[in-house]
Short mmCIF file of C-alpha atoms in Angstrom, two decimals:
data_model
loop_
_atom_site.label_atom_id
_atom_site.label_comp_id
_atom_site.label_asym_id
_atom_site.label_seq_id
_atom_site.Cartn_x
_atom_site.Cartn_y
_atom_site.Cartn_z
CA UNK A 16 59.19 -105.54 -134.47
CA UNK A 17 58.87 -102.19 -133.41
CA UNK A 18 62.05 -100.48 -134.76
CA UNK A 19 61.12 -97.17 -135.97
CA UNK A 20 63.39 -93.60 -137.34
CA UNK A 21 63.07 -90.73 -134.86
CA UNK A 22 64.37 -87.29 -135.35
CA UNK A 23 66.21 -86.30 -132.56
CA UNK A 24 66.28 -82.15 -131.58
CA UNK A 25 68.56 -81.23 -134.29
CA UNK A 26 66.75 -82.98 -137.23
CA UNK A 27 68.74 -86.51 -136.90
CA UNK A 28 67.45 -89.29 -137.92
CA UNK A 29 68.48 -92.19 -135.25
CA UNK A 30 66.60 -95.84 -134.27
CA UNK A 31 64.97 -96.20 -131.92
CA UNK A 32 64.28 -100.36 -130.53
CA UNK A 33 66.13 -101.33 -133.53
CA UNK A 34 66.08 -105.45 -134.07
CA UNK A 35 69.32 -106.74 -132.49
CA UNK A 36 68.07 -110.42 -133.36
CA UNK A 37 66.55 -112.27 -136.65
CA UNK A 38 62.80 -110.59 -136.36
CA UNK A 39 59.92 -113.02 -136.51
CA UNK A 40 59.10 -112.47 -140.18
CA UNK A 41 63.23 -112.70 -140.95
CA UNK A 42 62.92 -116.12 -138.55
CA UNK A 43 60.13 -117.81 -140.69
CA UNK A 44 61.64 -116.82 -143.81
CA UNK A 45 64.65 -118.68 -143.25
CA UNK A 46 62.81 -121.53 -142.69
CA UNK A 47 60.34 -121.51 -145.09
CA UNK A 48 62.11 -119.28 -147.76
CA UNK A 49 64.76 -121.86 -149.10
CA UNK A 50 64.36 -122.64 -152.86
CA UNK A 51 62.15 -125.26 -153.18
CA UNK A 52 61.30 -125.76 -149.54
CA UNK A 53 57.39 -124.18 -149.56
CA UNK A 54 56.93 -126.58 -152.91
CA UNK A 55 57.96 -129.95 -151.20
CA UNK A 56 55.53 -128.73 -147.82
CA UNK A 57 53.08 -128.37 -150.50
CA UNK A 58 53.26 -131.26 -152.52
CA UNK A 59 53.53 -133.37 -149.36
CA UNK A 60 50.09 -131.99 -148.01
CA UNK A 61 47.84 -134.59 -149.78
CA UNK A 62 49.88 -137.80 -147.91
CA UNK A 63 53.37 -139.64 -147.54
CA UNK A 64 55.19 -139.12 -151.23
CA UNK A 65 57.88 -141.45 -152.32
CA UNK A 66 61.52 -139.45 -153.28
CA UNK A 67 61.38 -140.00 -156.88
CA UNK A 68 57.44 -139.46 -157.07
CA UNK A 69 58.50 -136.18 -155.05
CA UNK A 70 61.40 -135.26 -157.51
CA UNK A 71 59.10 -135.82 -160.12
CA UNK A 72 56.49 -133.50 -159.17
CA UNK A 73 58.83 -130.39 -158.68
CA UNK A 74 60.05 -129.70 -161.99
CA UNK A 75 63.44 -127.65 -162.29
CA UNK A 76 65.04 -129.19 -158.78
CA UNK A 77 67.50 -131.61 -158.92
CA UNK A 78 66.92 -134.53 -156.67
CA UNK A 79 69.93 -133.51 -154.76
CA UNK A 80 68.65 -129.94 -154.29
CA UNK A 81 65.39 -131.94 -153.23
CA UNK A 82 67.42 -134.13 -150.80
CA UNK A 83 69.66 -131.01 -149.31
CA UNK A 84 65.93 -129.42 -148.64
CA UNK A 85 63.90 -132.26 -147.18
CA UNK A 86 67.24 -132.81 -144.87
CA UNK A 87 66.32 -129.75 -143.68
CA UNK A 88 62.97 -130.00 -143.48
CA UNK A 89 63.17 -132.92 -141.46
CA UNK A 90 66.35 -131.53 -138.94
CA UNK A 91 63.35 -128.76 -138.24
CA UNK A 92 60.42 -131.17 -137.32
CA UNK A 93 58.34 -130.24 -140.36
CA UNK A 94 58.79 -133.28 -142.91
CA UNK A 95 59.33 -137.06 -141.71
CA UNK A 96 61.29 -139.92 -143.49
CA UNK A 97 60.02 -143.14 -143.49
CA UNK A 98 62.24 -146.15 -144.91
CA UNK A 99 60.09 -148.35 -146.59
CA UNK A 100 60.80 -152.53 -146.07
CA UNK A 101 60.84 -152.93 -149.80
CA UNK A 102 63.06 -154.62 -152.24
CA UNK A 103 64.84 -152.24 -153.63
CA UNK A 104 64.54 -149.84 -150.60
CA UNK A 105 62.31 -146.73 -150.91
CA UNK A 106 61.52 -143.85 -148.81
CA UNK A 107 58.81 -142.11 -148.27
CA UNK A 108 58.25 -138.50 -146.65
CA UNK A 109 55.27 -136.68 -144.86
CA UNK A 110 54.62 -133.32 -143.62
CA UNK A 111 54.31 -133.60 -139.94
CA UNK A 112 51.89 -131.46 -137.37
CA UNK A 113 54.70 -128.86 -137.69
CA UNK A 114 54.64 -128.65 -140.97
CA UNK A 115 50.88 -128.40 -141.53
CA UNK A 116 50.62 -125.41 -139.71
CA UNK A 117 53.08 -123.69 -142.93
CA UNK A 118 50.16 -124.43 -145.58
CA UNK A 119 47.81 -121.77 -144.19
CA UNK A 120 50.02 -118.90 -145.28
CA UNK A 121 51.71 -121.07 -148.43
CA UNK A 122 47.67 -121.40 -150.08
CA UNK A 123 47.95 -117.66 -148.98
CA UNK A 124 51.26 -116.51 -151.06
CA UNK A 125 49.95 -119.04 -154.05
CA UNK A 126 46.84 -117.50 -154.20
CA UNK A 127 48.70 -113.71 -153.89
CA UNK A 128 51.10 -115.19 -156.04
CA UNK A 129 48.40 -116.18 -158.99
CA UNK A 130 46.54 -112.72 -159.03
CA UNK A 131 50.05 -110.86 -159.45
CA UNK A 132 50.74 -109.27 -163.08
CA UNK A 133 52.16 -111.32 -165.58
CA UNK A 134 55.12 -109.71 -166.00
CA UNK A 135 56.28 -110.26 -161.89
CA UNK A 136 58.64 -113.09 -161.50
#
């Protein structure tokens, strides 16, 4: 990350180390910045969560937004499924290792996130 605007003899304005590839901050957004995806890694911090107790708990997603995310989640190493041996069959999802290491900076934005002016969205 250190692209920066030089001026060349004449006054031009040209890069210089310009980011050819996704920069770190660009990298962890798409992971983390998906609708939805820093509120299931939240709500999964306190212990396994069932999919319908998770669906529950994040108002305004549909469960198959939920499902599309926790996919996701889980193709990256940051949220594990767990099929439960129960009549009729449940599952169950955690936040791994991975995953933990996310809530640092997410308790970061939410706190950010609560001091902000009322009328930011």
């Amino acid at each position: 990350m250190r692209a920066r605007i030089e001026k060349d003899a004449k006054g031009r304005r040209q890069v210089s180390e310009a980011c050819l590839e996704p920069c770190a901050i660009e990298r962890g957004m798409r992971i983390i910045g998906g609708k939805w995806t820093g509120s299931i890694l939240w709500h999964l911090k306190d212990g396994p969560v069932r999919f319908n107790d998770l669906a529950r708990m994040i108002g305004g997603a549909s469960k198959k937004m939920i499902a599309e995310r926790l996919r996701q989640l889980e193709d990256q190493g940051l949220v594990s499924r767990h099929v439960m041996d129960t009549a009729p069959v449940s599952v169950q999802y955690s936040i791994t290792d991975l995953g933990c290491t996310a809530l640092g900076f997410l308790d970061e934005l939410r706190k950010w996130s609560e001091e902000l002016p009322n009328g930011l969205k």
